[in-house]
Amino acid sequence: MPNGNTTNDDMTYAKIYVPDRMLSLKVLKLNKNISEVEYGTRWLKEKKSLMLKVQSAVLPYEYEHEFNLIINPLHPDFHKIFVAEVHSFSFDKRFD
């Protein structure tokens, strides 16, 4: 979301390239005994998967195809990922 330092027109998103053989990912499944922060910290430090698939915070759970991928910069294959394209982006004005 835009904040005091950015306008709605200043946003961009990047399409990244990940080699097919590196597309294994872990799906975020929390239990009641661990917080998101604890899970994420453990996931980063374990370095077992390059990406973590998490549910979109904007769309309801029913939209199973709407998700975000978090990339682990500590994973040994992180350096093999690169930005393929950058595009301008604007949030829906209703989010302002």
mmCIF file with all atom_site columns, C-alpha atoms in Angstrom:
data_model
loop_
_atom_site.group_PDB
_atom_site.id
_atom_site.type_symbol
_atom_site.label_atom_id
_atom_site.label_alt_id
_atom_site.label_comp_id
_atom_site.label_asym_id
_atom_site.label_entity_id
_atom_site.label_seq_id
_atom_site.pdbx_PDB_ins_code
_atom_site.Cartn_x
_atom_site.Cartn_y
_atom_site.Cartn_z
_atom_site.occupancy
_atom_site.B_iso_or_equiv
_atom_site.pdbx_formal_charge
_atom_site.auth_seq_id
_atom_site.auth_comp_id
_atom_site.auth_asym_id
_atom_site.auth_atom_id
_atom_site.pdbx_PDB_model_num
ATOM 1  C CA . MET A 1 1  ? 0.000   0.000   0.000   1.00 0.00 ? 1  MET A CA 1
ATOM 2  C CA . PRO A 1 2  ? 1.172   3.505   -0.615  1.00 0.00 ? 2  PRO A CA 1
ATOM 3  C CA . ASN A 1 3  ? 2.650   5.258   2.402   1.00 0.00 ? 3  ASN A CA 1
ATOM 4  C CA . GLY A 1 4  ? 3.799   8.783   3.119   1.00 0.00 ? 4  GLY A CA 1
ATOM 5  C CA . ASN A 1 5  ? 6.925   8.304   0.985   1.00 0.00 ? 5  ASN A CA 1
ATOM 6  C CA . THR A 1 6  ? 5.345   6.799   -2.130  1.00 0.00 ? 6  THR A CA 1
ATOM 7  C CA . THR A 1 7  ? 2.439   7.619   -4.339  1.00 0.00 ? 7  THR A CA 1
ATOM 8  C CA . ASN A 1 8  ? 0.121   5.149   -5.963  1.00 0.00 ? 8  ASN A CA 1
ATOM 9  C CA . ASP A 1 9  ? 1.864   5.817   -9.299  1.00 0.00 ? 9  ASP A CA 1
ATOM 10 C CA . ASP A 1 10 ? 5.376   4.998   -8.003  1.00 0.00 ? 10 ASP A CA 1
ATOM 11 C CA . MET A 1 11 ? 4.794   1.279   -7.545  1.00 0.00 ? 11 MET A CA 1
ATOM 12 C CA . THR A 1 12 ? 6.433   -1.482  -9.584  1.00 0.00 ? 12 THR A CA 1
ATOM 13 C CA . TYR A 1 13 ? 6.443   -5.245  -9.576  1.00 0.00 ? 13 TYR A CA 1
ATOM 14 C CA . ALA A 1 14 ? 9.037   -7.596  -10.920 1.00 0.00 ? 14 ALA A CA 1
ATOM 15 C CA . LYS A 1 15 ? 8.736   -10.828 -12.826 1.00 0.00 ? 15 LYS A CA 1
ATOM 16 C CA . ILE A 1 16 ? 11.552  -13.083 -11.748 1.00 0.00 ? 16 ILE A CA 1
ATOM 17 C CA . TYR A 1 17 ? 13.227  -16.004 -13.450 1.00 0.00 ? 17 TYR A CA 1
ATOM 18 C CA . VAL A 1 18 ? 13.620  -19.187 -11.444 1.00 0.00 ? 18 VAL A CA 1
ATOM 19 C CA . PRO A 1 19 ? 15.108  -22.244 -13.187 1.00 0.00 ? 19 PRO A CA 1
ATOM 20 C CA . ASP A 1 20 ? 12.543  -25.072 -13.413 1.00 0.00 ? 20 ASP A CA 1
ATOM 21 C CA . ARG A 1 21 ? 14.645  -27.459 -11.371 1.00 0.00 ? 21 ARG A CA 1
ATOM 22 C CA . MET A 1 22 ? 14.526  -24.962 -8.486  1.00 0.00 ? 22 MET A CA 1
ATOM 23 C CA . LEU A 1 23 ? 10.763  -24.525 -8.396  1.00 0.00 ? 23 LEU A CA 1
ATOM 24 C CA . SER A 1 24 ? 10.243  -26.696 -5.348  1.00 0.00 ? 24 SER A CA 1
ATOM 25 C CA . LEU A 1 25 ? 8.551   -24.713 -2.642  1.00 0.00 ? 25 LEU A CA 1
ATOM 26 C CA . LYS A 1 26 ? 7.101   -25.134 0.790   1.00 0.00 ? 26 LYS A CA 1
ATOM 27 C CA . VAL A 1 27 ? 3.472   -24.239 1.492   1.00 0.00 ? 27 VAL A CA 1
ATOM 28 C CA . LEU A 1 28 ? 2.875   -22.240 4.659   1.00 0.00 ? 28 LEU A CA 1
ATOM 29 C CA . LYS A 1 29 ? 0.767   -24.306 7.061   1.00 0.00 ? 29 LYS A CA 1
ATOM 30 C CA . LEU A 1 30 ? 0.700   -22.886 10.558  1.00 0.00 ? 30 LEU A CA 1
ATOM 31 C CA . ASN A 1 31 ? -0.471  -24.656 13.647  1.00 0.00 ? 31 ASN A CA 1
ATOM 32 C CA . LYS A 1 32 ? -1.680  -22.954 16.804  1.00 0.00 ? 32 LYS A CA 1
ATOM 33 C CA . ASN A 1 33 ? 1.637   -23.449 18.586  1.00 0.00 ? 33 ASN A CA 1
ATOM 34 C CA . ILE A 1 34 ? 3.747   -21.231 16.325  1.00 0.00 ? 34 ILE A CA 1
ATOM 35 C CA . SER A 1 35 ? 3.461   -17.634 15.123  1.00 0.00 ? 35 SER A CA 1
ATOM 36 C CA . GLU A 1 36 ? 4.056   -16.465 11.559  1.00 0.00 ? 36 GLU A CA 1
ATOM 37 C CA . VAL A 1 37 ? 7.276   -14.799 12.669  1.00 0.00 ? 37 VAL A CA 1
ATOM 38 C CA . GLU A 1 38 ? 8.595   -17.954 14.356  1.00 0.00 ? 38 GLU A CA 1
ATOM 39 C CA . TYR A 1 39 ? 7.679   -20.073 11.325  1.00 0.00 ? 39 TYR A CA 1
ATOM 40 C CA . GLY A 1 40 ? 9.316   -17.633 8.905   1.00 0.00 ? 40 GLY A CA 1
ATOM 41 C CA . THR A 1 41 ? 12.466  -17.324 10.975  1.00 0.00 ? 41 THR A CA 1
ATOM 42 C CA . ARG A 1 42 ? 12.802  -21.100 11.213  1.00 0.00 ? 42 ARG A CA 1
ATOM 43 C CA . TRP A 1 43 ? 12.124  -21.480 7.470   1.00 0.00 ? 43 TRP A CA 1
ATOM 44 C CA . LEU A 1 44 ? 14.827  -18.934 6.610   1.00 0.00 ? 44 LEU A CA 1
ATOM 45 C CA . LYS A 1 45 ? 17.446  -20.491 8.863   1.00 0.00 ? 45 LYS A CA 1
ATOM 46 C CA . GLU A 1 46 ? 16.761  -24.087 7.754   1.00 0.00 ? 46 GLU A CA 1
ATOM 47 C CA . LYS A 1 47 ? 17.433  -23.154 4.081   1.00 0.00 ? 47 LYS A CA 1
ATOM 48 C CA . LYS A 1 48 ? 15.574  -26.293 2.935   1.00 0.00 ? 48 LYS A CA 1
ATOM 49 C CA . SER A 1 49 ? 13.377  -24.593 0.333   1.00 0.00 ? 49 SER A CA 1
ATOM 50 C CA . LEU A 1 50 ? 14.041  -21.629 -1.916  1.00 0.00 ? 50 LEU A CA 1
ATOM 51 C CA . MET A 1 51 ? 10.458  -20.353 -1.833  1.00 0.00 ? 51 MET A CA 1
ATOM 52 C CA . LEU A 1 52 ? 7.563   -20.263 0.613   1.00 0.00 ? 52 LEU A CA 1
ATOM 53 C CA . LYS A 1 53 ? 4.011   -20.089 -0.751  1.00 0.00 ? 53 LYS A CA 1
ATOM 54 C CA . VAL A 1 54 ? 1.751   -17.945 1.431   1.00 0.00 ? 54 VAL A CA 1
ATOM 55 C CA . GLN A 1 55 ? -1.889  -16.989 1.139   1.00 0.00 ? 55 GLN A CA 1
ATOM 56 C CA . SER A 1 56 ? -2.703  -13.524 -0.178  1.00 0.00 ? 56 SER A CA 1
ATOM 57 C CA . ALA A 1 57 ? -3.475  -11.068 2.605   1.00 0.00 ? 57 ALA A CA 1
ATOM 58 C CA . VAL A 1 58 ? -5.768  -9.097  0.278   1.00 0.00 ? 58 VAL A CA 1
ATOM 59 C CA . LEU A 1 59 ? -7.999  -11.840 -1.115  1.00 0.00 ? 59 LEU A CA 1
ATOM 60 C CA . PRO A 1 60 ? -10.149 -14.246 0.900   1.00 0.00 ? 60 PRO A CA 1
ATOM 61 C CA . TYR A 1 61 ? -9.055  -17.831 1.445   1.00 0.00 ? 61 TYR A CA 1
ATOM 62 C CA . GLU A 1 62 ? -11.478 -19.152 -1.202  1.00 0.00 ? 62 GLU A CA 1
ATOM 63 C CA . TYR A 1 63 ? -9.206  -17.781 -3.929  1.00 0.00 ? 63 TYR A CA 1
ATOM 64 C CA . GLU A 1 64 ? -6.687  -20.597 -3.696  1.00 0.00 ? 64 GLU A CA 1
ATOM 65 C CA . HIS A 1 65 ? -4.831  -19.460 -6.806  1.00 0.00 ? 65 HIS A CA 1
ATOM 66 C CA . GLU A 1 66 ? -4.057  -16.059 -5.291  1.00 0.00 ? 66 GLU A CA 1
ATOM 67 C CA . PHE A 1 67 ? -0.876  -16.317 -3.312  1.00 0.00 ? 67 PHE A CA 1
ATOM 68 C CA . ASN A 1 68 ? 2.553   -14.812 -2.823  1.00 0.00 ? 68 ASN A CA 1
ATOM 69 C CA . LEU A 1 69 ? 5.928   -16.483 -3.004  1.00 0.00 ? 69 LEU A CA 1
ATOM 70 C CA . ILE A 1 70 ? 8.524   -15.460 -0.469  1.00 0.00 ? 70 ILE A CA 1
ATOM 71 C CA . ILE A 1 71 ? 12.074  -16.117 -1.614  1.00 0.00 ? 71 ILE A CA 1
ATOM 72 C CA . ASN A 1 72 ? 14.676  -17.251 0.888   1.00 0.00 ? 72 ASN A CA 1
ATOM 73 C CA . PRO A 1 73 ? 17.831  -15.132 0.371   1.00 0.00 ? 73 PRO A CA 1
ATOM 74 C CA . LEU A 1 74 ? 19.775  -17.525 2.636   1.00 0.00 ? 74 LEU A CA 1
ATOM 75 C CA . HIS A 1 75 ? 19.121  -20.543 0.383   1.00 0.00 ? 75 HIS A CA 1
ATOM 76 C CA . PRO A 1 76 ? 22.227  -21.732 -1.534  1.00 0.00 ? 76 PRO A CA 1
ATOM 77 C CA . ASP A 1 77 ? 20.466  -21.313 -4.930  1.00 0.00 ? 77 ASP A CA 1
ATOM 78 C CA . PHE A 1 78 ? 19.227  -17.764 -4.296  1.00 0.00 ? 78 PHE A CA 1
ATOM 79 C CA . HIS A 1 79 ? 21.924  -16.287 -6.558  1.00 0.00 ? 79 HIS A CA 1
ATOM 80 C CA . LYS A 1 80 ? 20.472  -18.205 -9.546  1.00 0.00 ? 80 LYS A CA 1
ATOM 81 C CA . ILE A 1 81 ? 17.279  -16.152 -9.503  1.00 0.00 ? 81 ILE A CA 1
ATOM 82 C CA . PHE A 1 82 ? 17.187  -12.889 -11.445 1.00 0.00 ? 82 PHE A CA 1
ATOM 83 C CA . VAL A 1 83 ? 14.741  -10.152 -12.367 1.00 0.00 ? 83 VAL A CA 1
ATOM 84 C CA . ALA A 1 84 ? 13.429  -10.799 -15.882 1.00 0.00 ? 84 ALA A CA 1
ATOM 85 C CA . GLU A 1 85 ? 11.028  -7.842  -16.226 1.00 0.00 ? 85 GLU A CA 1
ATOM 86 C CA . VAL A 1 86 ? 9.893   -4.816  -14.226 1.00 0.00 ? 86 VAL A CA 1
ATOM 87 C CA . HIS A 1 87 ? 6.419   -3.315  -14.674 1.00 0.00 ? 87 HIS A CA 1
ATOM 88 C CA . SER A 1 88 ? 4.614   -0.246  -13.358 1.00 0.00 ? 88 SER A CA 1
ATOM 89 C CA . PHE A 1 89 ? 1.822   -0.978  -10.937 1.00 0.00 ? 89 PHE A CA 1
ATOM 90 C CA . SER A 1 90 ? -0.974  0.995   -9.290  1.00 0.00 ? 90 SER A CA 1
ATOM 91 C CA . PHE A 1 91 ? -3.127  -0.196  -6.438  1.00 0.00 ? 91 PHE A CA 1
ATOM 92 C CA . ASP A 1 92 ? -6.846  0.000   -6.891  1.00 0.00 ? 92 ASP A CA 1
ATOM 93 C CA . LYS A 1 93 ? -7.819  3.537   -5.842  1.00 0.00 ? 93 LYS A CA 1
ATOM 94 C CA . ARG A 1 94 ? -10.154 2.035   -3.222  1.00 0.00 ? 94 ARG A CA 1
ATOM 95 C CA . PHE A 1 95 ? -7.017  1.106   -1.208  1.00 0.00 ? 95 PHE A CA 1
ATOM 96 C CA . ASP A 1 96 ? -5.908  4.743   -0.903  1.00 0.00 ? 96 ASP A CA 1
#
